[in-house]
Coordinates of C-alpha atoms and ligand atoms in Angstrom, one line a residue:
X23 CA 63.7 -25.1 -28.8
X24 CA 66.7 -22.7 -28.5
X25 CA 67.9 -22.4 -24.7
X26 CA 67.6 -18.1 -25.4
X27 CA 63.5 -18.2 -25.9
X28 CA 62.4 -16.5 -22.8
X29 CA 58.7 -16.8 -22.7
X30 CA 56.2 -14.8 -20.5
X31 CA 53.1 -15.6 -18.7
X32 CA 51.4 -14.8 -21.7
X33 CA 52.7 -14.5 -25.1
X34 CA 51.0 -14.1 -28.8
X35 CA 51.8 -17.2 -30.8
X36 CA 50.4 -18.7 -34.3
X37 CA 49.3 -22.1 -35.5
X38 CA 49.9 -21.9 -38.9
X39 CA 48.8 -25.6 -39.9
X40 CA 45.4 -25.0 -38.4
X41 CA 45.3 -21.4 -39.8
X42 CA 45.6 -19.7 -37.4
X43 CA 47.9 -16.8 -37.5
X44 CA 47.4 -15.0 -34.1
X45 CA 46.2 -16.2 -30.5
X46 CA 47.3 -15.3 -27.2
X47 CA 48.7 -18.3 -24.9
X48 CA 49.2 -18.8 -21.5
X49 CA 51.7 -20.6 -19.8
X50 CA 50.9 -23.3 -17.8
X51 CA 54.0 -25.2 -16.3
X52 CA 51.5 -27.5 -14.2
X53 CA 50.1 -29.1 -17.4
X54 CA 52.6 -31.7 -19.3
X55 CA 50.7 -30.9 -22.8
X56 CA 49.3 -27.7 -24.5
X57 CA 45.6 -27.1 -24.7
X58 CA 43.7 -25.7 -26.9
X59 CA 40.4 -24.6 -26.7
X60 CA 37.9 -26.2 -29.6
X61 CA 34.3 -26.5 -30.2
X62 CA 32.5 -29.0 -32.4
X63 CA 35.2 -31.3 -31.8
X64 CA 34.1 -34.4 -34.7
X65 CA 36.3 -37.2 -35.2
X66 CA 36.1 -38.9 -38.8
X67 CA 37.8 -41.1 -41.2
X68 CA 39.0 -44.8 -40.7
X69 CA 40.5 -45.8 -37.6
X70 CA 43.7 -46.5 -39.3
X71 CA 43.7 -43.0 -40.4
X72 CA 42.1 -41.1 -38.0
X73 CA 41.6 -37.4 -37.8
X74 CA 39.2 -34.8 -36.0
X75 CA 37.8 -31.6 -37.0
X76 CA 37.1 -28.3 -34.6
X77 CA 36.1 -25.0 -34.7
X78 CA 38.1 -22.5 -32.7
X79 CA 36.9 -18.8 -32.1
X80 CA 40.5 -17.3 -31.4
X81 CA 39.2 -14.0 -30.1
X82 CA 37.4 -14.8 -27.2
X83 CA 35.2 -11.9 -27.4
X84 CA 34.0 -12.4 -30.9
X85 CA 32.5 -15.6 -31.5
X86 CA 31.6 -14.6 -34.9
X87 CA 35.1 -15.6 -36.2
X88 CA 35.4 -18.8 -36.2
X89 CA 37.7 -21.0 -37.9
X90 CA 37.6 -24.4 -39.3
X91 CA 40.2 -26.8 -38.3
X92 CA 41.2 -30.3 -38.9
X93 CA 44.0 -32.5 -38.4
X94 CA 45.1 -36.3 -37.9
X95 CA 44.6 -37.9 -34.1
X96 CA 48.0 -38.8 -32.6
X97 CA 46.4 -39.9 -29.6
X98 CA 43.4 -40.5 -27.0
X99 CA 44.2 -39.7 -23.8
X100 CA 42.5 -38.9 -20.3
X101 CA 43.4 -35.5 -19.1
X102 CA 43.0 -34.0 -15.8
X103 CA 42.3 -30.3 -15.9
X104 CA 43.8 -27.9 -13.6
X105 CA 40.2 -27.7 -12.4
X106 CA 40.5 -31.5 -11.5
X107 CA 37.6 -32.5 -14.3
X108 CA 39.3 -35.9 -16.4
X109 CA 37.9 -35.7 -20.0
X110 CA 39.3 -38.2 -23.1
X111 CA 40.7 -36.0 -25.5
X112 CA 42.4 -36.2 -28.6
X113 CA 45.8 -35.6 -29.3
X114 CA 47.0 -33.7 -32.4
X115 CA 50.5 -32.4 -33.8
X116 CA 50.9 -29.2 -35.0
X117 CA 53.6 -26.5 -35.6
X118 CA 53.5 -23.2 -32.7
X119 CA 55.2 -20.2 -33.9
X120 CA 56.5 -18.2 -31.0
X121 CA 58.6 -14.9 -32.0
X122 CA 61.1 -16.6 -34.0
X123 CA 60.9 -19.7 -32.6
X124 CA 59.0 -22.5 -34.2
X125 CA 58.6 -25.8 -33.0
X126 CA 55.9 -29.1 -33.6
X127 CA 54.1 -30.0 -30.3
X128 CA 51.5 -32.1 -29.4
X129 CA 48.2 -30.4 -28.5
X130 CA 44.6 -31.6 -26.8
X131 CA 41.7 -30.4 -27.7
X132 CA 39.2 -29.3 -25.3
X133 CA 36.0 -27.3 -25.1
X134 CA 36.5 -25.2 -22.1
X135 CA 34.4 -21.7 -23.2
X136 CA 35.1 -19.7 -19.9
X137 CA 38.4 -19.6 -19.9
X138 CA 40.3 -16.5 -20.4
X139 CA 42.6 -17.5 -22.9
X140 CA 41.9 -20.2 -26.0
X141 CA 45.7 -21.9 -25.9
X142 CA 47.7 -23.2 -23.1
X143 CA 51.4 -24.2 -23.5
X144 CA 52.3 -26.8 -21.5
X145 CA 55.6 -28.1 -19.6
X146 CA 56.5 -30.3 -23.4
X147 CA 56.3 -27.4 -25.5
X148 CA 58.1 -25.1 -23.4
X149 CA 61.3 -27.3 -23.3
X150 CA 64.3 -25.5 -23.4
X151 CA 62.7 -22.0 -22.7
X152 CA 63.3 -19.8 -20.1
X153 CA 59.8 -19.4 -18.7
X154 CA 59.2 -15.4 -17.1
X155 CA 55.8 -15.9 -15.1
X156 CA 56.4 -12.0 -14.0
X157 CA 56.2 -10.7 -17.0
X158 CA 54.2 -11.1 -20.3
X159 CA 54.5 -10.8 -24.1
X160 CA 58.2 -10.9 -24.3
X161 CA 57.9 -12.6 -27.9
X162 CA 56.8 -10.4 -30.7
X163 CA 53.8 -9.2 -30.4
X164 CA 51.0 -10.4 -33.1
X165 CA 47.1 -8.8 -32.9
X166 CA 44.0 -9.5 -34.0
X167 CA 43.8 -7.1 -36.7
X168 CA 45.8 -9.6 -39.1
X169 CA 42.1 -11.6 -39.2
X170 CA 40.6 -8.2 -40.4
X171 CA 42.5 -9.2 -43.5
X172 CA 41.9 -12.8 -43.6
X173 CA 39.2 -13.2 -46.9
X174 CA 36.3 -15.5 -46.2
X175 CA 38.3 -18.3 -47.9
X176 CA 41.7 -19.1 -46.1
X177 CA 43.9 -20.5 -48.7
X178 CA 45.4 -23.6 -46.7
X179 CA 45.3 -27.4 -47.4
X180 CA 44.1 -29.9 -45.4
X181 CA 42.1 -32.7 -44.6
X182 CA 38.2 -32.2 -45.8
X183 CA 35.4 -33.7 -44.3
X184 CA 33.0 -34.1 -47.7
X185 CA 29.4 -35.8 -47.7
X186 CA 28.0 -37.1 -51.0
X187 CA 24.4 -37.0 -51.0
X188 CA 23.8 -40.3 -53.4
X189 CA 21.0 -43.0 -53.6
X190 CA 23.2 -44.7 -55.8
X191 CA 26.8 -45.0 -53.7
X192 CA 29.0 -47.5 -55.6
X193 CA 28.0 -45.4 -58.6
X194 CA 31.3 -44.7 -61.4
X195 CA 30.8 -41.2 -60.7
X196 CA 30.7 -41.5 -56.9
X197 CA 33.0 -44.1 -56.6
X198 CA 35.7 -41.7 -58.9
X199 CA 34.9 -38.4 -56.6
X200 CA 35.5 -40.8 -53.7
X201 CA 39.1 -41.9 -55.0
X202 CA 40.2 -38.4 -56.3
X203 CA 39.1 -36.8 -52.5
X204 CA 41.2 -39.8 -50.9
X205 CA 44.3 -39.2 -52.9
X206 CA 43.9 -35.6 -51.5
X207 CA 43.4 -36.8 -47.7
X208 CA 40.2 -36.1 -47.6
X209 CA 37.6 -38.1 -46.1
X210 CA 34.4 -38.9 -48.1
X211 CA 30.8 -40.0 -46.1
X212 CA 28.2 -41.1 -48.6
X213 CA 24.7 -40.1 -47.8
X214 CA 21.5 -41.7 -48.8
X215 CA 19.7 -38.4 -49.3
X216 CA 15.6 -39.8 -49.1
X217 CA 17.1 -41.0 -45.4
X218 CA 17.8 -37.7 -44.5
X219 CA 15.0 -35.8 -42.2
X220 CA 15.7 -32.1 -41.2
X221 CA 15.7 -30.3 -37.9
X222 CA 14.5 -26.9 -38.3
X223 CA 15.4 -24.7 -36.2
X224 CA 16.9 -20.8 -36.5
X225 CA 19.5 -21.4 -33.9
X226 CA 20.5 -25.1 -34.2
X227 CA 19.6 -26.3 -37.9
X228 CA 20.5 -30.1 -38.5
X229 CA 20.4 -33.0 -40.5
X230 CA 19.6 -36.5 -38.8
X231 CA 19.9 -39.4 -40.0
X232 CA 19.4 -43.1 -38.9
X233 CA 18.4 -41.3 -35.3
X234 CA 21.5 -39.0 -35.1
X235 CA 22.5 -35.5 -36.2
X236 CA 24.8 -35.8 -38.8
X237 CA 27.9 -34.6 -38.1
X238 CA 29.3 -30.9 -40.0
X239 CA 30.6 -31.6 -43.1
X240 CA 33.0 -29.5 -45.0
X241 CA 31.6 -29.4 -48.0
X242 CA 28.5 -31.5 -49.3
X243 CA 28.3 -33.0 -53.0
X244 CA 25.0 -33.2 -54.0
X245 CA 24.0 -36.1 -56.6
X246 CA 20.0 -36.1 -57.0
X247 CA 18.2 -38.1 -59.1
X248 CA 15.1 -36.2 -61.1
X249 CA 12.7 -38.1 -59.0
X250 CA 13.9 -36.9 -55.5
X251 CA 14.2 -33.4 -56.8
X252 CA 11.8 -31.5 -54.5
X253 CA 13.2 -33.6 -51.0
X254 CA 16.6 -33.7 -52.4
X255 CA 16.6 -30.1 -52.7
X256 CA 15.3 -29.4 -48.8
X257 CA 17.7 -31.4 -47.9
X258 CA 20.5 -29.6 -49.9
X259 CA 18.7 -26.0 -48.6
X260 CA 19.2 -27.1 -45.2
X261 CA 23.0 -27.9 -45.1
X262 CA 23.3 -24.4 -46.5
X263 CA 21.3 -23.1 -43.5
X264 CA 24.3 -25.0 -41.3
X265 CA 26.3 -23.2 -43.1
X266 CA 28.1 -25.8 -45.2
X267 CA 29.9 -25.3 -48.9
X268 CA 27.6 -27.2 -50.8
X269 CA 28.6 -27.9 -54.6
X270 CA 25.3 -26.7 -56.4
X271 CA 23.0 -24.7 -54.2
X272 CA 19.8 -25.9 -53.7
X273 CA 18.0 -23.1 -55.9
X274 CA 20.5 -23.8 -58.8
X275 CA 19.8 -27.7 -58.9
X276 CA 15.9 -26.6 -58.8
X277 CA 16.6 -23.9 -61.4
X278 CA 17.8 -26.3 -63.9
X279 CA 15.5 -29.1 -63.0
X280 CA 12.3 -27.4 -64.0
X281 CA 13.3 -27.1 -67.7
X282 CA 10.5 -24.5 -68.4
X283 CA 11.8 -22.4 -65.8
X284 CA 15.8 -23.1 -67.0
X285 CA 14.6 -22.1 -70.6
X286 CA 13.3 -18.7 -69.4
X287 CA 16.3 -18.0 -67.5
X288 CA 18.6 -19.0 -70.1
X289 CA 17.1 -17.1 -72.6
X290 CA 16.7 -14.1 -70.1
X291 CA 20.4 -14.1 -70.0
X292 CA 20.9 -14.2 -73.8
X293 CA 22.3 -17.5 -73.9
X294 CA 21.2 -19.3 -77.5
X295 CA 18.6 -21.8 -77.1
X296 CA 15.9 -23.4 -79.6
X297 CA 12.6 -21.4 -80.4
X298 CA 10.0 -23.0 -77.6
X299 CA 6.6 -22.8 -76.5
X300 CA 4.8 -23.5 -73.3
X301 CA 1.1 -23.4 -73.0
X302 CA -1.8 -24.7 -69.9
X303 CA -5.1 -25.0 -71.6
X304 CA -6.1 -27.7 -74.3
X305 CA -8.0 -24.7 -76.1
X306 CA -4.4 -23.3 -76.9
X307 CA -3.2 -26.0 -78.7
X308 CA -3.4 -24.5 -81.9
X309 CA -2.4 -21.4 -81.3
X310 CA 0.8 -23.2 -79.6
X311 CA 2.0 -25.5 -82.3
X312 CA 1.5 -22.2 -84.4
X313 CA 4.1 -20.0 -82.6
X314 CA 6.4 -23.1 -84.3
X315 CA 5.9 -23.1 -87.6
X316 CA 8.0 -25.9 -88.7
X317 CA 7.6 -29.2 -88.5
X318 CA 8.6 -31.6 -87.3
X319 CA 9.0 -30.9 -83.7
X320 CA 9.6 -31.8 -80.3
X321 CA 7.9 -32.5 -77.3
X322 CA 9.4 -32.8 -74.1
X323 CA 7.9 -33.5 -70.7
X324 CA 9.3 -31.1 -68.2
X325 CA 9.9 -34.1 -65.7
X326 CA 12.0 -35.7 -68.5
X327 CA 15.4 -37.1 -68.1
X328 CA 17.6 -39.0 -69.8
X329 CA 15.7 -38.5 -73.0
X330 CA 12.6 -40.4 -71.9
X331 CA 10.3 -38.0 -72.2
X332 CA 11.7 -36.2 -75.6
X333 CA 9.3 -37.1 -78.8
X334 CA 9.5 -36.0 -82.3
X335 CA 6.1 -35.0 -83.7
X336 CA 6.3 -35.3 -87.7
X337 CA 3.4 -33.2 -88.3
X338 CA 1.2 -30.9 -86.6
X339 CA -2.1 -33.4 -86.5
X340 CA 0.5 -36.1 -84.7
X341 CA 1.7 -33.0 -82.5
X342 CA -1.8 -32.2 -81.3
X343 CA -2.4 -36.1 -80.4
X344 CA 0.6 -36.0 -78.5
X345 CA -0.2 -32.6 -76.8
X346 CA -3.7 -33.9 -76.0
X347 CA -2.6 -37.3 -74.2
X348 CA -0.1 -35.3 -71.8
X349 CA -2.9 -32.9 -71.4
X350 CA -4.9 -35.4 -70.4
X351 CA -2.7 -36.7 -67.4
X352 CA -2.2 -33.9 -66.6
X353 CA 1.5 -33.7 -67.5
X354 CA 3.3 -30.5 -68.6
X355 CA 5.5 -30.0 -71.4
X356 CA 7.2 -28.1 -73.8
X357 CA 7.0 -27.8 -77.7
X358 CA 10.6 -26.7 -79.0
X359 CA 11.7 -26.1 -82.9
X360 CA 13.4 -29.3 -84.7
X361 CA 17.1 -29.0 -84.9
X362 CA 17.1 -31.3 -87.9
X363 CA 20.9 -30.4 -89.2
X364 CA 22.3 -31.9 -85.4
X365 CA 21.6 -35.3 -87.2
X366 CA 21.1 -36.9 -83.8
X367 CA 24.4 -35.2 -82.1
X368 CA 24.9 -33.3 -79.3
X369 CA 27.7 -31.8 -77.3
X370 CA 28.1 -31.9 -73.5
X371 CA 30.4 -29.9 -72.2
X372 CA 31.3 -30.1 -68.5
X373 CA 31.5 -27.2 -66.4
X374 CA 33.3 -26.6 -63.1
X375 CA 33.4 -23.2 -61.8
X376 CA 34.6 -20.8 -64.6
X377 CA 36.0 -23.9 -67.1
X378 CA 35.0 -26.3 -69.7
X379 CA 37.2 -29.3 -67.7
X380 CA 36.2 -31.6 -71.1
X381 CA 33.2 -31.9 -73.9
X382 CA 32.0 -35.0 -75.7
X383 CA 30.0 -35.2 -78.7
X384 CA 26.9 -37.9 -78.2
X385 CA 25.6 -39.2 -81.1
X386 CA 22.0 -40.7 -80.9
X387 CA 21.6 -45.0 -81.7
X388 CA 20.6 -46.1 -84.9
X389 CA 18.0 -44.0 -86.4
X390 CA 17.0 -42.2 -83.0
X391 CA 17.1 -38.6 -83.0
X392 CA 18.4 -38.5 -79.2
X393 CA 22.2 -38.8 -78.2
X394 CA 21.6 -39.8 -74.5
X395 CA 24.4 -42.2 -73.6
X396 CA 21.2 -44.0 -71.5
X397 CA 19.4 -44.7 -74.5
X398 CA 22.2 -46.1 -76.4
X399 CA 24.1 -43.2 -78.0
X400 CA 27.8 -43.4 -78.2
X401 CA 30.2 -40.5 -77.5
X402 CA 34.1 -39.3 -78.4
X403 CA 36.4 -36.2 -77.4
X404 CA 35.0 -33.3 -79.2
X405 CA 36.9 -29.6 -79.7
X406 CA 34.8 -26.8 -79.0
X407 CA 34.6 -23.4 -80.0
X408 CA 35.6 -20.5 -78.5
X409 CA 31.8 -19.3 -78.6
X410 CA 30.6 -23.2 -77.3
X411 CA 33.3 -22.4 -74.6
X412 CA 31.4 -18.9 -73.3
X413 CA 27.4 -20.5 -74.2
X414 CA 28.8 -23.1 -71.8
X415 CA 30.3 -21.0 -68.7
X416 CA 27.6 -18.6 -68.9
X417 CA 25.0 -21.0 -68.8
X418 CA 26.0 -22.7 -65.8
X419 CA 26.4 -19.3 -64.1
X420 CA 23.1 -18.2 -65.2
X421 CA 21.7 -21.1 -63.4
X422 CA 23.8 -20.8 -60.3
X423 CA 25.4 -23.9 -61.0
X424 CA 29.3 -24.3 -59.8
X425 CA 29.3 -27.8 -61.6
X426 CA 27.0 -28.3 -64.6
X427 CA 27.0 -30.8 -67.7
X428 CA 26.1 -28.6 -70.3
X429 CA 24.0 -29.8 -73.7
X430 CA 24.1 -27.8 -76.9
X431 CA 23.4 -28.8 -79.7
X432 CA 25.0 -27.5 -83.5
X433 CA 21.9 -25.6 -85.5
X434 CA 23.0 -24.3 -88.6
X435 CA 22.2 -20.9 -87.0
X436 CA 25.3 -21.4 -84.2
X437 CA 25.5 -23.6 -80.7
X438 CA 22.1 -23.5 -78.7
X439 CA 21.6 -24.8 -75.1
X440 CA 19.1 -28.1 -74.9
X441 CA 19.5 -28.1 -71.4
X442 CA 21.6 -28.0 -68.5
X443 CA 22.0 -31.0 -65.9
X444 CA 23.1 -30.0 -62.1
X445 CA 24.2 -33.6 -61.4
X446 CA 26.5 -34.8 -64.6
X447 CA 27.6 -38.2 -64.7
X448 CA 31.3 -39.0 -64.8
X449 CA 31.5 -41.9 -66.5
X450 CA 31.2 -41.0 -70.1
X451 CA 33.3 -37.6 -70.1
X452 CA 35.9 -39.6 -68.1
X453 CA 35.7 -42.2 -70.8
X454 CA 35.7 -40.1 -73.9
X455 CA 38.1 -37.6 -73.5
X456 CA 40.4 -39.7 -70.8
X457 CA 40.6 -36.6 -68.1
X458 CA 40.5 -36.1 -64.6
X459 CA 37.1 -34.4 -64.4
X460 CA 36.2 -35.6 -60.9
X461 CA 39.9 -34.4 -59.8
X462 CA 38.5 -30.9 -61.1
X463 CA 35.9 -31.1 -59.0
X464 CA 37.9 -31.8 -55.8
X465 CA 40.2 -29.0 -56.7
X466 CA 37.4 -26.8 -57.3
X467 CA 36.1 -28.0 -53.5
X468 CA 39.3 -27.6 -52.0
X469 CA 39.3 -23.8 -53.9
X470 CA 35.9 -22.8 -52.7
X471 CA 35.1 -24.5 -49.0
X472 CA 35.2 -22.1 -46.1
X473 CA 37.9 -22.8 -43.3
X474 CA 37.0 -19.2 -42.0
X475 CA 33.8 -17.4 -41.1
X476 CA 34.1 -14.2 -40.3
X477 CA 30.7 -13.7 -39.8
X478 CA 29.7 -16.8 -38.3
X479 CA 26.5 -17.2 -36.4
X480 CA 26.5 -21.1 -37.2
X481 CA 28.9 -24.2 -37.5
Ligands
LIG523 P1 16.4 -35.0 -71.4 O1 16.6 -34.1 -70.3 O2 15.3 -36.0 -71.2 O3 17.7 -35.7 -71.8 P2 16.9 -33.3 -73.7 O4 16.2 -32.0 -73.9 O5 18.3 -33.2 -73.3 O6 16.0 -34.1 -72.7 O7 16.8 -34.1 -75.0 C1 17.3 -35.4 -75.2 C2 18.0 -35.6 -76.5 O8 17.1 -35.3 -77.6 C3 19.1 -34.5 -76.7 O9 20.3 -34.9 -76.1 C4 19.1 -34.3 -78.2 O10 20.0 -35.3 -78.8 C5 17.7 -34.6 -78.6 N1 17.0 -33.3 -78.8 C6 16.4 -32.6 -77.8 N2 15.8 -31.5 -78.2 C7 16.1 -31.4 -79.5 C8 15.8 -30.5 -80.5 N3 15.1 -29.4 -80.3 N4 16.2 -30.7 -81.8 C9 16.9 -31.8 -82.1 N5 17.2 -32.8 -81.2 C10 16.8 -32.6 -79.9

């Protein structure tokens, strides 16, 4: 630090690594290292590459502002405090902007509410200054004001903390997110999502797991199976509550799970979809397969995935049967027009935030008349069209959906929506058109997480 930097007992200064453009400081020539004053102070990653993450309210009287913080641990060390209380802290680097001064020092990180002021500069980072204690804010002086103007989202990289809620963790797709984070710096914590139970509670909202709170993630990732929908979504709902960025909301992965209720939304929003009927009693049968004139057609389960639940009903007497035996268990289902001219081919196109990030064409095994890669279908790079392009983004955004594998299928009467899936796989999109899709996604993450809250009344 230049020999001319006269500093006062208290000055304004910045951390701009952290993101923090203004916070008063006081100097404290009894303390060898600068302190600053952190809450939800969580260490994470590997012990090789350690880091922690923090929350610091830099206005002391508004704790509604609170910003999200995380860097890599230098150090552990014991502290004594001026009020004589040792702690273990952690030790980070960081750059501290003074006036026109700017300099990297080494920080601890301590939760120490009642002080008056969040930062402390200490004998290290004050070397070569001439310290004033008679007088204050000799540097320039910042204000609050600037975080008036800060945007909920504070464009700055750095380290994430992401959580992947997965039952299947060595998955392609979960294993590619996992690399494509890491080459970023971030750290990623897979989560078994049925192990999850949920403290619920206005003030203190948590997720435990194996007999611990988990600790506040960044962003979470959720990947849930069809047959954990309804916990998987609580689960989802109640990391929102915490107030984490979670991929796909917990009403948009419900939204286009129940496939009667993503039909009706779809169609609400004018997005092209095959003619379909829904219908409760058996004494409506009929008058169902009647609102679909031709035949064949197809009926799908609402619970189906993968295909599994999809049959083709050659005539209307076969239909009925069909109807009948779901009836009878009780299952519910759709009846949907015959896209006959798709010859067994569909396109997915793969949607993160406002893009089509790749599309594949599937085409459907042998003589099947479903393209699922699960039941055997086989897929390549497909082109899209403009209008494919809009059904696509639109439909994902009619369903709330910030990530979204999209089906349509090619009718002779223009592209039409089959369905859209809030948990895409990886694998066959990365395979067929050889692209970084679950590199989008990170960039989208890193684009869309909150390091700010202005509002904050949770962290
Ligand atoms: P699932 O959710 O079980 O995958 P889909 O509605 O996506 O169910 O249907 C599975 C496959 O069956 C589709 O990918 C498509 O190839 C084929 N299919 C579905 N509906 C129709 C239809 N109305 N016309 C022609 N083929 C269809």
């Amino acid at each position: 630090m230049n020999k001319k930097l006269n500093v006062g007992w208290v000055e304004w200064i910045s951390l701009p690594d952290l993101g923090i453009p203004s916070i008063e400081a006081k100097t404290d020539t009894g303390a060898r290292t600068s302190a600053l004053h952190a809450h939800n102070i969580q260490p994470f990653g590997s012990n090789k590459n350690r880091k922690v993450r923090f929350v610091i309210n830099p206005i002391k009287d508004n704790p509604e502002l609170a910003i999200y913080c995380s860097a890599k641990v230098i150090d552990e060390r014991e502290i004594t405090s001026s009020m004589g209380r040792t702690e273990k802290r952690y030790v980070i680097n960081t750059t501290l902007n003074i006036g026109d001064f700017s300099k990297e020092i080494e920080i601890t990180l301590t939760n120490r509410e009642n002080l008056n002021y969040r930062m402390i500069l200490g004998r290290s980072a004050l070397e070569g200054a001439i310290v004033k204690p008679d007088s204050s804010y000799i540097q320039t002086k910042l204000d609050y004001d600037v975080y008036k103007s800060i945007k909920n989202k504070l464009k700055l990289k750095r380290s994430l903390r992401i959580g992947i809620l997965t039952r299947e963790p060595n998955s392609f797709s979960v294993r590619r997110i996992i690399e494509e984070a890491e080459k970023n710096d971030h750290v990623v914590e897979t989560i078994d999502t049925k192990r999850c139970y949920l403290k619920i509670d206005s003030s203190n909202p948590e997720v435990h797991y194996n007999g611990k709170p988990l600790p506040i993630y960044d962003a979470i990732i959720p990947r849930i199976g069809p047959s954990i929908t309804f916990y998987g979504m609580s689960v989802v709902r109640q990391f929102q509550a915490m107030g984490t960025f979670c991929l796909n909301s917990s009403q948009s992965i419900g939204n286009s799970r129940d496939k009667l209720a993503a039909h009706q939304i779809l169609v609400g929003t004018g997005i092209p979809m095959p003619n379909t009927s829904f219908a409760n009693s058996p004494k409506d049968t009929k008058s169902l397969l009647e609102l679909i004139s031709d035949m064949p057609l197809v009926i799908k389960l609402l619970q189906s995935s993968q295909g599994k639940g999809v049959i083709l009903a050659e005539s209307k007497k076969a239909a009925s049967g069909v109807i009948s035996a779901f009836q009878r268990i009780g299952a519910p289902f759709i009846a949907q027009e015959f896209v006959k001219e798709a010859n067994g081919e569909d396109v997915r196109c793969f949607v993160v935030g406002k893009k089509v990030v790749g599309s594949m064409m599937r085409k459907s095994s042998d003589d099947d008349f479903r393209s699922n890669l699960h039941s055997g279908g086989t897929s390549h790079k497909v082109r899209i069209t403009k209008k494919e392009r809009l059904i696509s983004i639109n439909a994902a955004r009619s369903l709330g959906l910030n990530v979204a594998g999209v089906d349509i299928i090619r009718s002779d009467s223009g592209p039409k929506v089959l369905e859209v899936n809030s948990s895409p796989g990886i694998e066959g999109i990365e395979k067929s058109t050889e692209k970084n899709i679950a590199g989008e996604i990170i960039k989208y993450i890193e684009e869309n997480v909150r390091l700010i809250n202005i509002n904050q009344k949770k962290y």
